[in-house]
CSV table of C-alpha atoms and ligand atoms in Angstrom, one decimal:
chain,number,residue,atom,x,y,z
A,1,UNK,CA,0.0,0.0,0.0
A,2,UNK,CA,1.5,3.4,-1.0
A,3,UNK,CA,2.3,5.9,1.7
A,4,UNK,CA,0.4,9.2,2.1
A,5,UNK,CA,1.0,12.7,3.3
A,6,UNK,CA,-1.7,13.2,5.9
A,7,UNK,CA,-2.7,16.3,7.8
A,8,UNK,CA,-4.2,15.7,11.3
A,9,UNK,CA,-6.3,18.4,13.0
A,10,UNK,CA,-7.3,17.8,16.7
A,11,UNK,CA,-7.6,19.3,20.1
A,12,UNK,CA,-4.1,19.0,21.6
A,13,UNK,CA,-5.3,18.5,25.2
A,14,UNK,CA,-5.8,15.4,27.4
A,15,UNK,CA,-9.3,14.8,25.9
A,16,UNK,CA,-10.0,11.4,24.3
A,17,UNK,CA,-10.3,12.8,20.8
A,18,UNK,CA,-6.8,14.4,21.0
A,19,UNK,CA,-5.4,11.2,22.4
A,20,UNK,CA,-6.9,9.1,19.6
A,21,UNK,CA,-5.7,11.6,16.9
A,22,UNK,CA,-2.2,11.7,18.3
A,23,UNK,CA,-1.8,7.9,18.7
A,24,UNK,CA,-3.2,7.4,15.2
A,25,UNK,CA,-0.7,9.9,13.8
A,26,UNK,CA,2.2,8.3,15.6
A,27,UNK,CA,1.2,4.8,14.4
A,28,UNK,CA,0.8,6.1,10.8
A,29,UNK,CA,4.2,7.7,10.9
A,30,UNK,CA,5.7,4.4,12.1
A,31,UNK,CA,4.2,2.7,9.0
A,32,UNK,CA,6.0,5.2,6.7
A,33,UNK,CA,3.3,7.8,6.2
A,34,UNK,CA,4.2,11.5,6.5
A,35,UNK,CA,2.0,13.0,9.2
A,36,UNK,CA,1.5,16.7,9.8
A,37,UNK,CA,-0.3,17.7,13.1
A,38,UNK,CA,-2.0,21.1,12.8
A,39,UNK,CA,-3.3,22.6,16.0
A,40,UNK,CA,-2.7,25.4,18.5
A,41,UNK,CA,-0.3,23.5,20.8
A,42,UNK,CA,1.9,20.4,20.6
A,43,UNK,CA,-0.5,17.5,21.4
A,44,UNK,CA,-0.1,16.1,24.9
A,45,UNK,CA,1.0,12.7,23.8
A,46,UNK,CA,3.3,13.9,21.0
A,47,UNK,CA,6.4,14.0,23.1
A,48,UNK,CA,8.9,12.1,20.9
A,49,UNK,CA,10.7,13.0,17.8
A,50,UNK,CA,9.9,10.9,14.7
A,51,UNK,CA,11.3,11.5,11.2
A,52,UNK,CA,7.9,11.3,9.6
A,53,UNK,CA,6.1,13.7,12.1
A,54,UNK,CA,5.7,17.4,11.6
A,55,UNK,CA,3.9,19.8,13.9
A,56,UNK,CA,2.5,23.1,12.7
A,57,UNK,CA,1.4,25.5,15.4
A,58,UNK,CA,-1.7,27.7,14.7
A,59,UNK,CA,-0.8,31.1,16.0
A,60,UNK,CA,-2.9,33.0,18.5
A,61,UNK,CA,-4.4,36.2,17.1
A,62,UNK,CA,-4.7,38.8,19.9
A,63,UNK,CA,-6.1,42.2,19.0
A,64,UNK,CA,-8.1,44.6,21.3
A,65,UNK,CA,-11.0,44.5,18.9
A,66,UNK,CA,-11.5,40.7,19.2
A,67,UNK,CA,-13.3,39.7,22.3
A,68,UNK,CA,-13.3,36.2,20.9
A,69,UNK,CA,-10.1,35.1,19.2
A,70,UNK,CA,-10.9,34.1,15.6
A,71,UNK,CA,-9.3,30.6,15.9
A,72,UNK,CA,-11.3,29.2,13.0
A,73,UNK,CA,-9.8,31.8,10.7
A,74,UNK,CA,-6.2,31.2,11.9
A,75,UNK,CA,-6.7,27.5,11.5
A,76,UNK,CA,-8.2,27.8,8.0
A,77,UNK,CA,-5.2,29.9,6.9
A,78,UNK,CA,-2.8,27.4,8.4
A,79,UNK,CA,-4.5,24.5,6.7
A,80,UNK,CA,-4.4,26.1,3.3
A,81,UNK,CA,-0.7,26.9,3.8
A,82,UNK,CA,0.3,23.4,5.0
A,83,UNK,CA,-1.8,21.5,2.4
A,84,UNK,CA,-0.3,23.6,-0.4
A,85,UNK,CA,3.3,23.6,0.6
A,86,UNK,CA,3.6,20.2,2.2
A,87,UNK,CA,1.6,18.7,-0.7
A,88,UNK,CA,-0.8,16.8,1.6
A,89,UNK,CA,-2.9,14.1,0.1
A,90,UNK,CA,-5.7,14.3,2.7
A,91,UNK,CA,-6.9,16.0,5.9
A,92,UNK,CA,-8.2,14.0,8.8
A,93,UNK,CA,-10.0,16.2,11.3
A,94,UNK,CA,-10.9,14.9,14.8
A,95,UNK,CA,-14.0,16.3,16.6
A,96,UNK,CA,-16.5,18.0,14.2
A,97,UNK,CA,-16.6,21.4,15.9
A,98,UNK,CA,-15.1,23.6,14.5
A,99,UNK,CA,-12.7,21.3,12.6
A,100,UNK,CA,-15.1,20.0,9.9
A,101,UNK,CA,-16.3,23.4,9.0
A,102,UNK,CA,-12.8,24.9,9.0
A,103,UNK,CA,-11.6,22.1,6.8
A,104,UNK,CA,-14.4,22.7,4.3
A,105,UNK,CA,-13.5,26.4,4.1
A,106,UNK,CA,-9.8,25.5,3.5
A,107,UNK,CA,-10.9,23.0,0.8
A,108,UNK,CA,-12.9,25.7,-1.0
A,109,UNK,CA,-10.0,28.1,-0.9
A,110,UNK,CA,-7.6,25.5,-2.2
A,111,UNK,CA,-10.0,24.5,-5.0
A,112,UNK,CA,-9.7,28.1,-6.3
A,113,UNK,CA,-6.0,27.3,-6.9
A,114,UNK,CA,-6.8,24.0,-8.5
A,115,UNK,CA,-6.1,21.7,-5.6
A,116,UNK,CA,-8.7,19.3,-4.3
A,117,UNK,CA,-8.0,18.1,-0.7
A,118,UNK,CA,-10.2,15.3,0.5
A,119,UNK,CA,-11.4,15.7,4.1
A,120,UNK,CA,-12.2,12.9,6.6
A,121,UNK,CA,-14.1,13.9,9.7
A,122,UNK,CA,-14.0,11.6,12.8
A,123,UNK,CA,-16.9,12.1,15.2
A,124,UNK,CA,-15.8,11.5,18.8
A,125,UNK,CA,-18.8,12.0,21.0
A,126,UNK,CA,-19.6,15.3,22.7
A,127,UNK,CA,-19.2,17.0,19.3
A,128,UNK,CA,-22.5,15.3,18.5
A,129,UNK,CA,-24.2,14.4,21.8
A,130,UNK,CA,-23.6,17.5,23.8
A,131,UNK,CA,-22.6,20.3,21.5
A,132,UNK,CA,-23.7,19.1,18.1
A,133,UNK,CA,-27.4,19.0,18.9
A,134,UNK,CA,-27.3,22.5,20.5
A,135,UNK,CA,-29.4,24.5,18.0
A,136,UNK,CA,-26.8,27.3,17.8
A,137,UNK,CA,-24.3,24.8,16.3
A,138,UNK,CA,-26.6,22.3,14.5
A,139,UNK,CA,-26.7,23.8,11.0
A,140,UNK,CA,-22.9,24.2,10.8
A,141,UNK,CA,-22.3,20.7,12.2
A,142,UNK,CA,-24.8,19.0,9.8
A,143,UNK,CA,-23.5,20.9,6.8
A,144,UNK,CA,-19.8,20.4,7.4
A,145,UNK,CA,-20.3,16.7,8.2
A,146,UNK,CA,-22.1,16.3,4.9
A,147,UNK,CA,-19.4,18.2,3.0
A,148,UNK,CA,-16.7,15.8,4.4
A,149,UNK,CA,-15.4,13.3,1.8
A,150,UNK,CA,-15.4,10.6,4.5
A,151,UNK,CA,-17.0,10.3,7.9
A,152,UNK,CA,-16.1,8.0,10.7
A,153,UNK,CA,-17.6,7.4,14.2
A,154,UNK,CA,-15.9,5.8,17.1
A,155,UNK,CA,-18.8,3.5,17.9
A,156,UNK,CA,-22.0,2.1,16.5
A,157,UNK,CA,-23.9,4.1,19.1
A,158,UNK,CA,-22.3,7.4,17.9
A,159,UNK,CA,-23.1,6.6,14.2
A,160,UNK,CA,-26.7,5.9,15.1
A,161,UNK,CA,-27.0,9.1,17.2
A,162,UNK,CA,-25.5,11.2,14.5
A,163,UNK,CA,-28.0,9.8,12.0
A,164,UNK,CA,-30.8,10.4,14.5
A,165,UNK,CA,-29.9,14.0,15.3
A,166,UNK,CA,-28.9,15.1,11.8
A,167,UNK,CA,-29.8,14.5,8.2
A,168,UNK,CA,-26.6,12.8,7.0
A,169,UNK,CA,-26.4,12.1,3.3
A,170,UNK,CA,-23.3,9.9,3.3
A,171,UNK,CA,-22.3,6.6,4.9
A,172,UNK,CA,-20.7,6.9,8.3
A,173,UNK,CA,-18.0,4.3,8.8
A,174,UNK,CA,-17.6,2.9,12.3
A,175,UNK,CA,-13.9,2.6,13.2
A,176,UNK,CA,-13.5,1.9,16.9
A,177,UNK,CA,-11.0,3.5,19.3
A,178,UNK,CA,-7.9,1.4,19.6
A,179,UNK,CA,-5.2,0.5,22.1
A,180,UNK,CA,-1.5,0.1,21.8
A,181,UNK,CA,-0.5,-3.1,23.8
A,182,UNK,CA,3.2,-2.2,23.6
A,183,UNK,CA,2.3,0.6,26.0
A,184,UNK,CA,-0.8,-0.5,27.9
A,185,UNK,CA,0.1,-3.7,29.6
A,186,UNK,CA,0.1,-4.9,33.2
A,187,UNK,CA,3.7,-4.5,34.3
A,188,UNK,CA,4.9,-5.3,37.8
A,189,UNK,CA,4.6,-2.1,39.8
A,190,UNK,CA,4.5,-3.6,43.3
A,191,UNK,CA,6.5,-0.8,44.8
A,192,UNK,CA,3.7,1.7,43.6
A,193,UNK,CA,1.1,-0.6,45.1
A,194,UNK,CA,2.9,-0.7,48.5
A,195,UNK,CA,3.1,3.1,48.5
A,196,UNK,CA,-0.6,3.6,47.7
A,197,UNK,CA,-2.0,0.6,49.6
A,198,UNK,CA,0.5,-0.3,52.4
A,199,UNK,CA,-2.0,-2.6,54.1
A,200,UNK,CA,-2.9,-4.4,50.9
A,201,UNK,CA,-6.1,-2.5,50.5
A,202,UNK,CA,-8.0,-2.9,47.2
A,203,UNK,CA,-7.3,-0.1,44.7
A,204,UNK,CA,-10.1,1.5,42.7
A,205,UNK,CA,-9.4,4.1,40.0
A,206,UNK,CA,-11.1,6.8,37.9
A,207,UNK,CA,-9.6,8.8,35.0
A,208,UNK,CA,-11.4,11.7,33.2
A,209,UNK,CA,-11.3,15.3,32.5
A,210,UNK,CA,-13.7,15.9,35.4
A,211,UNK,CA,-16.5,17.4,33.3
A,212,UNK,CA,-20.1,17.1,34.5
A,213,UNK,CA,-20.8,14.3,31.9
A,214,UNK,CA,-18.3,12.1,33.8
A,215,UNK,CA,-20.4,12.2,37.0
A,216,UNK,CA,-17.2,12.2,39.1
A,217,UNK,CA,-19.2,12.7,42.3
A,218,UNK,CA,-20.8,9.3,41.7
A,219,UNK,CA,-17.3,7.9,41.8
A,220,UNK,CA,-16.8,9.2,45.3
A,221,UNK,CA,-20.2,8.0,46.4
A,222,UNK,CA,-19.6,4.5,45.0
A,223,UNK,CA,-16.2,4.4,46.7
A,224,UNK,CA,-17.7,5.4,50.1
A,225,UNK,CA,-20.0,2.4,50.0
A,226,UNK,CA,-17.2,0.1,48.9
A,227,UNK,CA,-14.8,1.4,51.6
A,228,UNK,CA,-17.4,0.8,54.3
A,229,UNK,CA,-17.3,-2.9,53.5
A,230,UNK,CA,-13.6,-3.6,52.6
A,231,UNK,CA,-10.3,-1.7,53.1
A,232,UNK,CA,-9.8,0.2,49.9
A,233,UNK,CA,-8.1,3.2,48.3
A,234,UNK,CA,-9.3,5.4,45.4
A,235,UNK,CA,-7.1,7.0,42.8
A,236,UNK,CA,-8.6,10.0,41.0
A,237,UNK,CA,-6.7,10.9,37.9
A,238,UNK,CA,-7.2,14.0,35.8
A,239,UNK,CA,-8.5,17.5,36.4
A,240,UNK,CA,-11.4,19.7,35.4
A,241,UNK,CA,-14.4,21.7,36.5
A,242,UNK,CA,-15.9,19.1,38.8
A,243,UNK,CA,-12.7,18.4,40.8
A,244,UNK,CA,-13.3,21.1,43.5
A,245,UNK,CA,-16.9,19.7,44.2
A,246,UNK,CA,-15.4,16.2,44.4
A,247,UNK,CA,-12.8,17.2,46.9
A,248,UNK,CA,-15.5,19.0,49.0
A,249,UNK,CA,-17.7,15.9,48.8
A,250,UNK,CA,-14.9,13.6,50.1
A,251,UNK,CA,-14.1,16.0,52.9
A,252,UNK,CA,-17.7,16.2,54.0
A,253,UNK,CA,-17.9,12.4,53.9
A,254,UNK,CA,-14.7,12.1,55.9
A,255,UNK,CA,-13.0,9.7,53.5
A,256,UNK,CA,-10.2,11.9,52.1
A,257,UNK,CA,-7.6,9.8,53.8
A,258,UNK,CA,-8.4,6.9,51.4
A,259,UNK,CA,-8.6,9.0,48.2
A,260,UNK,CA,-5.8,10.6,46.3
A,261,UNK,CA,-6.4,13.2,43.6
A,262,UNK,CA,-3.3,12.9,41.4
A,263,UNK,CA,-4.2,15.4,38.7
A,264,UNK,CA,-3.2,14.9,35.1
A,265,UNK,CA,-0.8,12.0,34.6
A,266,UNK,CA,1.1,11.0,31.5
A,267,UNK,CA,1.9,7.4,32.4
A,268,UNK,CA,-1.6,6.1,33.5
A,269,UNK,CA,-0.7,2.6,32.5
A,270,UNK,CA,1.7,2.5,35.5
A,271,UNK,CA,-1.2,3.3,37.8
A,272,UNK,CA,-3.6,1.0,36.0
A,273,UNK,CA,-1.0,-1.8,36.6
A,274,UNK,CA,-1.8,-1.6,40.4
A,275,UNK,CA,-5.6,-1.1,40.0
A,276,UNK,CA,-8.2,-3.8,40.9
A,277,UNK,CA,-11.3,-2.1,39.6
A,278,UNK,CA,-11.9,0.9,37.3
A,279,UNK,CA,-14.9,3.2,37.8
A,280,UNK,CA,-16.6,5.0,34.9
A,281,UNK,CA,-20.2,6.1,35.8
A,282,UNK,CA,-20.5,8.6,32.9
A,283,UNK,CA,-23.8,10.2,32.0
A,284,UNK,CA,-22.8,9.7,28.4
A,285,UNK,CA,-19.8,8.1,26.7
A,286,UNK,CA,-19.5,7.5,22.9
A,287,UNK,CA,-16.9,4.8,23.4
A,288,UNK,CA,-15.0,5.2,26.7
A,289,UNK,CA,-11.3,5.1,25.7
A,290,UNK,CA,-10.2,5.0,29.3
A,291,UNK,CA,-12.3,1.9,30.0
A,292,UNK,CA,-10.4,0.2,27.1
A,293,UNK,CA,-7.0,1.4,28.5
A,294,UNK,CA,-8.0,-0.1,31.9
A,295,UNK,CA,-9.1,-3.4,30.2
A,296,UNK,CA,-5.8,-3.7,28.3
A,297,UNK,CA,-4.1,-3.5,31.7
A,298,UNK,CA,-6.4,-6.4,32.9
A,299,UNK,CA,-8.6,-4.2,35.0
A,300,UNK,CA,-12.4,-5.0,35.2
A,301,UNK,CA,-14.7,-2.0,34.6
A,302,UNK,CA,-17.7,-0.8,36.6
A,303,UNK,CA,-19.5,1.6,34.2
A,304,UNK,CA,-22.8,3.0,33.3
A,305,UNK,CA,-24.7,1.3,30.4
A,306,UNK,CA,-25.1,4.4,28.2
A,307,UNK,CA,-23.7,5.3,24.7
A,308,UNK,CA,-21.0,3.1,23.3
A,309,UNK,CA,-20.0,1.7,26.7
A,310,UNK,CA,-21.8,-1.6,26.3
A,311,UNK,CA,-19.8,-2.1,23.0
A,312,UNK,CA,-16.6,-2.0,25.1
A,313,UNK,CA,-17.5,-3.2,28.6
A,314,UNK,CA,-19.5,-6.4,28.4
A,315,UNK,CA,-21.9,-6.7,31.4
A,316,UNK,CA,-21.1,-9.7,33.6
A,317,UNK,CA,-18.0,-10.6,31.5
A,318,UNK,CA,-15.4,-7.8,31.6
A,319,UNK,CA,-17.0,-5.9,34.4
A,320,UNK,CA,-20.6,-4.7,35.1
A,321,UNK,CA,-22.8,-2.0,33.5
A,322,UNK,CA,-25.7,-0.3,35.3
A,323,UNK,CA,-28.1,2.6,34.7
A,324,UNK,CA,-26.7,6.1,35.1
A,325,UNK,CA,-26.8,7.2,38.7
A,326,UNK,CA,-27.4,3.7,40.1
A,327,UNK,CA,-24.6,4.2,42.7
A,328,UNK,CA,-25.8,1.3,44.9
A,329,UNK,CA,-25.7,-1.2,42.1
A,330,UNK,CA,-22.3,0.0,40.9
A,331,UNK,CA,-20.9,-0.3,44.5
A,332,UNK,CA,-22.5,-3.7,44.9
A,333,UNK,CA,-21.0,-4.9,41.6
A,334,UNK,CA,-17.5,-3.5,42.5
A,335,UNK,CA,-17.7,-5.4,45.8
A,336,UNK,CA,-18.8,-8.6,44.0
A,337,UNK,CA,-15.6,-8.6,42.0
A,338,UNK,CA,-13.3,-7.3,44.8
A,339,UNK,CA,-14.5,-9.8,47.4
A,340,UNK,CA,-14.2,-12.8,45.2
A,341,UNK,CA,-10.6,-13.6,44.0
A,342,UNK,CA,-11.7,-16.2,41.4
A,343,UNK,CA,-14.2,-13.8,39.9
A,344,UNK,CA,-11.6,-11.0,39.9
A,345,UNK,CA,-9.1,-13.3,38.1
A,346,UNK,CA,-11.7,-14.4,35.5
A,347,UNK,CA,-12.9,-10.8,34.8
A,348,UNK,CA,-9.3,-9.6,34.5
A,349,UNK,CA,-8.6,-12.3,31.8
A,350,UNK,CA,-11.9,-11.5,30.1
A,351,UNK,CA,-11.2,-7.7,30.1
A,352,UNK,CA,-7.8,-8.4,28.5
A,353,UNK,CA,-9.3,-10.6,25.8
A,354,UNK,CA,-12.0,-8.1,25.0
A,355,UNK,CA,-9.4,-5.3,24.8
A,356,UNK,CA,-7.6,-7.4,22.2
A,357,UNK,CA,-10.5,-6.8,19.8
A,358,UNK,CA,-9.4,-3.1,19.7
A,359,UNK,CA,-5.7,-3.7,19.2
A,360,UNK,CA,-4.1,-0.9,17.1
A,361,UNK,CA,-2.8,-3.6,14.8
A,362,UNK,CA,-6.4,-4.4,13.8
A,363,UNK,CA,-7.8,-0.8,13.7
A,364,UNK,CA,-4.9,1.0,12.0
A,365,UNK,CA,-5.3,-0.9,8.7
A,366,UNK,CA,-9.0,0.0,8.8
A,367,UNK,CA,-8.1,3.7,8.8
A,368,UNK,CA,-5.5,3.2,6.0
A,369,UNK,CA,-8.0,1.3,3.9
A,370,UNK,CA,-10.6,4.0,4.4
A,371,UNK,CA,-8.1,6.8,3.5
A,372,UNK,CA,-7.4,5.0,0.2
A,373,UNK,CA,-11.1,4.5,-0.5
A,374,UNK,CA,-11.8,8.2,0.1
A,375,UNK,CA,-8.8,9.2,-2.0
A,376,UNK,CA,-10.0,7.0,-4.8
A,377,UNK,CA,-13.5,8.4,-4.7
A,378,UNK,CA,-12.4,12.0,-4.5
A,379,UNK,CA,-10.3,11.7,-7.6
A,380,UNK,CA,-13.5,12.3,-9.5
A,381,UNK,CA,-14.1,15.5,-7.6
A,382,UNK,CA,-10.6,16.7,-8.4
A,383,UNK,CA,-11.3,16.6,-12.1
B,401,GMT,O1,-15.0,12.9,27.1
B,401,GMT,C1,-13.8,13.0,27.0
B,401,GMT,O2,-13.0,12.4,27.7
B,401,GMT,C2,-13.2,13.8,25.9
B,401,GMT,C3,-13.9,13.5,24.6
B,401,GMT,C4,-13.2,14.1,23.4
B,401,GMT,O3,-13.7,14.2,22.4
B,401,GMT,O4,-12.1,14.7,23.5
B,401,GMT,O5,-13.9,12.0,24.4
B,401,GMT,C5,-14.8,11.5,23.5
B,401,GMT,O6,-13.9,10.9,22.6
B,401,GMT,C6,-13.2,9.7,23.0
B,401,GMT,C7,-12.3,9.2,21.9
B,401,GMT,O7,-13.0,8.9,20.8
B,401,GMT,C8,-14.2,8.6,23.5
B,401,GMT,O8,-13.6,7.5,23.8
B,401,GMT,C9,-15.1,9.2,24.6
B,401,GMT,O9,-16.0,8.3,25.0
B,401,GMT,C10,-15.8,10.5,24.2
B,401,GMT,N1,-16.4,11.1,25.3
B,401,GMT,C11,-17.8,11.2,25.4
B,401,GMT,O10,-18.5,10.8,24.6
B,401,GMT,C12,-18.3,11.9,26.7
């Protein structure tokens, strides 16, 4: 298969879409493709040098007249420039807002100069479920998705939701989130375990960006029930708007001694390696990449049953799923696993086997094949 010059547009922060975009770009570069990241900051996981990776920073435009910075305009100009001078074959934009609309604008500008740049938009979740169906955004989101040359969604749920909310005229291809097993594996980190749980307490863990949709306060409430029954510790990884409320809640419950808020962490696989159960009670989740990361490290998952989560976490097999807000059931299920060593061992093995279905070695070729398909189809447009 021939190599391509690919432009990747994403949010460079710790959010799931930025993580997927960065890991995808790194994997494509390793396979010989030339990858150009175009965003306002070096993506969080893009920390190593690779000969096939380029990073183009979108400059900030500060001017007293602008109460809101015109990021869309800066990004469009940067895309036009990079596509033209780096001779890109296609643009892959992650998270529809504003990236799909910006890419469309760049495409139109480039067409005036005789260059057709195919655009693939990957829908990640809140771009559709939270923001996309907000009426102030809806027309732009629908229009720019339809104007993309290719559309992918990270779960069957998200594909269905997009088709329910919007009038989509093209096929949406489901290409699931993926996991790199060379990084996410259960290494021996007993010294960490001793530091966190010196008396061999069970370790529960949650990772998110602490937005309301993650229902982080439910995590604290579930942990309180669990810790009243068995000695346990909770690791809270990440940061965001809900963190303060969470800290206040654990103080008012008097359980702060057993909970550690570790903030944003790069090497979460090292913490997953000492975790017994992962908690993800989200109000919505198009896929739940962190659940997959936990499962790859052989950690069973207690999650809600919404969105794409049941496509990842199989109820009664890799963990348990419950209705959103059903704290009692989530705590009871966590205890079922934690109090039964045979069940824990079985669920750990099941979680690992299920994670294998999302191995990057299986998913990456799906993206490459889709790129080629879209490139082939868009040849007609270029004429
Ligand atoms: O919710 C987040 O953690 C961030 C958000 C994003 O777009 O940055 O994540 C979404 O995309 C991830 C990668 O495709 C999915 O695994 C998450 O489930 C999804 N989050 C939600 O749908 C709430």
